[in-house]
Amino acid sequence: MKHFLLITLLIAIKSLAFANTNNLIADTPAHGSVLLDTDGQPINAHGPGVMYHQGVYYLFGEIKNGKTWLVPGQNWEDYRVPAGGISCYSSTDLKHWKYRGIALKPVVNDPGNDLDTGRVIERPKVIYNEHTKKFVMWMHIDKNDYNYSRGGVAISDSPAGPYQYLGSIKPNDQMLRDMTLYKDDDGKAYLIYSSEDNNTMHVCLLNDDYLKPTTTYVRIFENQRRESPAVFKNKGKYYLITSGCSGWSPNAASYAVADNIMGPWIEQGNPCKGPYAEMTFFSQGAFVLPVISKPGKFIFMGDVWNKTDLEKSAYLWLPLSISNGEIEIKER
Ligand code: DGJ
């Protein structure tokens, strides 16, 4: 409770102080802030992913719109907000973000539909398929109790959308919750997700059009209860940052390194350093963005959840450095 009050206070102070500035993407103030688009509107793109395509960065995220409520009868703080679909913003300098509209629209008053506003639509990620020439979006689709646990997939002919929803699946009949998507240099793509009731993560190879999981998958971090995977590659090595499982409340991140995305993944500990590192500076990771013009430079993108008013959740985007194979994420 003490931590929650502290976070709420910090978000409120930072939001007031920075609401009128257009922050550098890698320069959000300590403990996160609201970010504004080029029209001066708050960016609504939570649990984000970024795709770089032909000189432009496209940011996709969850639109959280409306009143937060607590799902009754759960044994955890299952706070929910209407799912507003997936937003898209674009930038060429990682500094100015133009709103490109709703990339994937939600559906209203159709409770049986995966995209109904009453469902959970989280952590969208987009990659481009060179063969089919389609942009492919994967996301976590769920119901209020998070037991539907499926991966949803949508496609588009243009990066900002609109995306056409194709449906959802449990890869190899396994649960899929917090997830990310990674396209490797050889064109192969992988889904990485919390599975087995969040106990174990899976890395699953997608088929050639990226629209279906294959039967090739590995179980990693067995019984370690990790979520919010964010993966990237540097100098031939794969890095995977994850959070612990504590609902919307912050906890310590940890990262693992591998020579092969299918493992073995070797745990390295907390990449965050300095005060509040044990709480990921009050955030939860969502994505690591490679800065294309500066090879070896990355941006850690985290969400600062405001669990009792989720649409007011803020962002923490920090430079991530790697030295001798070790990650360091610090607040300045
Ligand atoms: C933590 C996850 O990382 C979020 O994406 C969201 O699913 C919340 N749990 C729900 O409590």
Short mmCIF file of C-alpha atoms in Angstrom, two decimals, residues 71-244:
data_model
loop_
_atom_site.label_atom_id
_atom_site.label_comp_id
_atom_site.label_asym_id
_atom_site.label_seq_id
_atom_site.Cartn_x
_atom_site.Cartn_y
_atom_site.Cartn_z
CA VAL A 71 -13.10 -8.27 -11.11
CA PRO A 72 -14.94 -9.89 -8.17
CA GLY A 73 -14.11 -13.33 -6.85
CA GLN A 74 -10.42 -13.36 -7.81
CA ASN A 75 -7.64 -14.15 -5.35
CA TRP A 76 -5.43 -11.43 -6.85
CA GLU A 77 -5.83 -7.76 -7.74
CA ASP A 78 -7.54 -8.37 -11.07
CA TYR A 79 -8.06 -4.75 -12.09
CA ARG A 80 -9.61 -4.34 -15.53
CA VAL A 81 -10.29 -1.49 -17.90
CA PRO A 82 -12.25 -1.67 -21.18
CA ALA A 83 -10.05 -2.87 -24.05
CA GLY A 84 -9.91 -0.10 -26.64
CA GLY A 85 -8.05 -2.04 -29.33
CA ILE A 86 -4.51 -1.31 -30.50
CA SER A 87 -3.16 2.15 -31.26
CA CYS A 88 -0.38 3.12 -33.66
CA TYR A 89 2.03 6.08 -33.57
CA SER A 90 4.95 6.72 -35.91
CA SER A 91 8.24 8.58 -35.60
CA THR A 92 11.41 9.05 -37.58
CA ASP A 93 13.48 10.48 -34.73
CA LEU A 94 12.17 8.59 -31.68
CA LYS A 95 11.25 11.97 -30.30
CA HIS A 96 8.14 13.15 -32.09
CA TRP A 97 5.31 10.61 -32.29
CA LYS A 98 2.45 11.13 -34.70
CA TYR A 99 -0.85 9.43 -33.92
CA ARG A 100 -1.73 7.11 -36.82
CA GLY A 101 -5.09 5.97 -35.49
CA ILE A 102 -6.48 2.71 -34.20
CA ALA A 103 -4.53 -0.07 -35.89
CA LEU A 104 -6.87 -2.80 -34.63
CA LYS A 105 -10.38 -1.76 -33.70
CA PRO A 106 -12.21 -3.27 -30.74
CA VAL A 107 -15.73 -4.65 -31.10
CA VAL A 108 -18.62 -3.35 -29.03
CA ASN A 109 -21.44 -5.37 -27.42
CA ASP A 110 -20.31 -8.75 -28.70
CA PRO A 111 -19.08 -10.59 -25.58
CA GLY A 112 -18.26 -13.75 -27.56
CA ASN A 113 -15.81 -11.83 -29.75
CA ASP A 114 -12.08 -11.83 -28.86
CA LEU A 115 -11.94 -8.10 -29.57
CA ASP A 116 -14.96 -7.08 -27.51
CA THR A 117 -14.22 -4.14 -25.23
CA GLY A 118 -15.02 -6.44 -22.29
CA ARG A 119 -12.07 -8.70 -23.17
CA VAL A 120 -8.36 -8.34 -22.46
CA ILE A 121 -6.22 -7.27 -25.45
CA GLU A 122 -2.62 -6.86 -24.30
CA ARG A 123 1.02 -6.51 -25.39
CA PRO A 124 0.65 -6.21 -29.19
CA LYS A 125 3.78 -6.71 -31.28
CA VAL A 126 4.16 -6.35 -35.05
CA ILE A 127 6.68 -7.73 -37.56
CA TYR A 128 6.86 -7.68 -41.35
CA ASN A 129 6.84 -10.80 -43.47
CA GLU A 130 9.05 -10.28 -46.55
CA HIS A 131 7.47 -13.21 -48.44
CA THR A 132 3.78 -12.50 -47.95
CA LYS A 133 4.37 -8.69 -47.81
CA LYS A 134 2.01 -8.58 -44.83
CA PHE A 135 2.48 -6.87 -41.50
CA VAL A 136 1.67 -9.40 -38.79
CA MET A 137 0.46 -8.46 -35.32
CA TRP A 138 0.34 -10.89 -32.41
CA MET A 139 -1.23 -10.04 -29.06
CA HIS A 140 -2.43 -11.62 -25.83
CA ILE A 141 -6.21 -12.17 -25.86
CA ASP A 142 -8.01 -13.02 -22.67
CA LYS A 143 -11.16 -12.87 -20.60
CA ASN A 144 -11.52 -11.11 -17.26
CA ASP A 145 -10.15 -13.99 -15.21
CA TYR A 146 -7.12 -14.41 -17.54
CA ASN A 147 -7.92 -18.09 -18.10
CA TYR A 148 -8.71 -17.88 -21.83
CA SER A 149 -4.95 -17.31 -22.36
CA ARG A 150 -4.62 -17.18 -26.13
CA GLY A 151 -2.51 -15.52 -28.78
CA GLY A 152 -4.47 -13.40 -31.26
CA VAL A 153 -3.16 -12.66 -34.75
CA ALA A 154 -4.01 -9.92 -37.25
CA ILE A 155 -2.59 -8.80 -40.60
CA SER A 156 -2.37 -5.67 -42.67
CA ASP A 157 -0.96 -4.52 -46.02
CA SER A 158 0.36 -1.33 -44.49
CA PRO A 159 2.33 -0.84 -41.29
CA ALA A 160 -0.07 1.47 -39.46
CA GLY A 161 -3.07 -0.67 -40.37
CA PRO A 162 -5.96 -1.14 -40.33
CA TYR A 163 -5.27 -4.71 -39.22
CA GLN A 164 -7.66 -7.53 -39.95
CA TYR A 165 -8.14 -9.93 -37.05
CA LEU A 166 -7.72 -13.59 -38.01
CA GLY A 167 -8.48 -15.25 -34.69
CA SER A 168 -6.74 -16.64 -31.64
CA ILE A 169 -4.96 -19.83 -30.70
CA LYS A 170 -3.36 -21.69 -27.83
CA PRO A 171 0.03 -22.60 -29.31
CA ASN A 172 0.41 -26.37 -29.09
CA ASP A 173 -2.61 -26.32 -26.81
CA GLN A 174 -0.65 -24.34 -24.22
CA MET A 175 -1.66 -21.14 -22.43
CA LEU A 176 -0.35 -17.85 -23.76
CA ARG A 177 -0.42 -14.73 -21.59
CA ASP A 178 2.25 -11.99 -21.49
CA MET A 179 4.04 -12.25 -24.82
CA THR A 180 6.47 -10.78 -27.26
CA LEU A 181 7.37 -11.46 -30.87
CA TYR A 182 10.84 -11.64 -32.36
CA LYS A 183 11.93 -11.71 -35.99
CA ASP A 184 15.48 -12.96 -36.35
CA ASP A 185 18.05 -11.94 -38.97
CA ASP A 186 17.36 -15.14 -40.93
CA GLY A 187 13.67 -14.23 -41.28
CA LYS A 188 12.46 -16.81 -38.76
CA ALA A 189 10.02 -15.47 -36.19
CA TYR A 190 9.27 -16.59 -32.64
CA LEU A 191 6.55 -16.06 -30.06
CA ILE A 192 7.79 -15.86 -26.48
CA TYR A 193 5.10 -16.05 -23.80
CA SER A 194 4.21 -16.86 -20.23
CA SER A 195 2.53 -20.25 -20.26
CA GLU A 196 1.46 -23.06 -17.94
CA ASP A 197 -0.47 -20.62 -15.71
CA ASN A 198 2.49 -18.23 -15.75
CA ASN A 199 4.78 -20.85 -14.22
CA THR A 200 6.99 -21.40 -17.26
CA MET A 201 7.79 -19.47 -20.43
CA HIS A 202 7.71 -20.89 -23.93
CA VAL A 203 9.63 -19.90 -27.04
CA CYS A 204 7.77 -21.12 -30.11
CA LEU A 205 8.85 -20.93 -33.75
CA LEU A 206 6.17 -19.50 -36.05
CA ASN A 207 5.49 -20.91 -39.49
CA ASP A 208 6.79 -19.16 -42.62
CA ASP A 209 3.91 -16.71 -42.94
CA TYR A 210 4.12 -15.92 -39.18
CA LEU A 211 0.40 -16.64 -38.78
CA LYS A 212 0.60 -19.93 -36.90
CA PRO A 213 2.78 -21.47 -34.21
CA THR A 214 4.76 -24.55 -35.25
CA THR A 215 5.20 -27.58 -33.04
CA THR A 216 8.81 -26.52 -32.42
CA TYR A 217 8.91 -24.92 -29.00
CA VAL A 218 10.95 -24.98 -25.81
CA ARG A 219 10.04 -24.47 -22.14
CA ILE A 220 12.28 -21.99 -20.36
CA PHE A 221 12.50 -20.57 -16.82
CA GLU A 222 10.63 -23.63 -15.62
CA ASN A 223 8.49 -22.89 -12.52
CA GLN A 224 10.09 -19.48 -12.16
CA ARG A 225 6.90 -17.49 -12.78
CA ARG A 226 8.22 -14.87 -15.18
CA GLU A 227 6.19 -12.52 -17.36
CA SER A 228 6.48 -9.40 -19.60
CA PRO A 229 9.18 -10.83 -21.91
CA ALA A 230 11.27 -8.34 -23.94
CA VAL A 231 13.87 -9.85 -26.27
CA PHE A 232 16.67 -8.41 -28.39
CA LYS A 233 19.93 -9.44 -30.00
CA ASN A 234 23.36 -7.85 -29.76
CA LYS A 235 26.60 -9.12 -31.28
CA GLY A 236 25.10 -12.54 -31.99
CA LYS A 237 23.73 -13.07 -28.48
CA TYR A 238 20.08 -13.05 -27.47
CA TYR A 239 18.94 -11.17 -24.38
CA LEU A 240 15.59 -11.73 -22.68
CA ILE A 241 14.37 -9.40 -19.94
CA THR A 242 11.37 -10.54 -17.89
CA SER A 243 9.51 -9.40 -14.78
CA GLY A 244 8.24 -11.42 -11.87
#
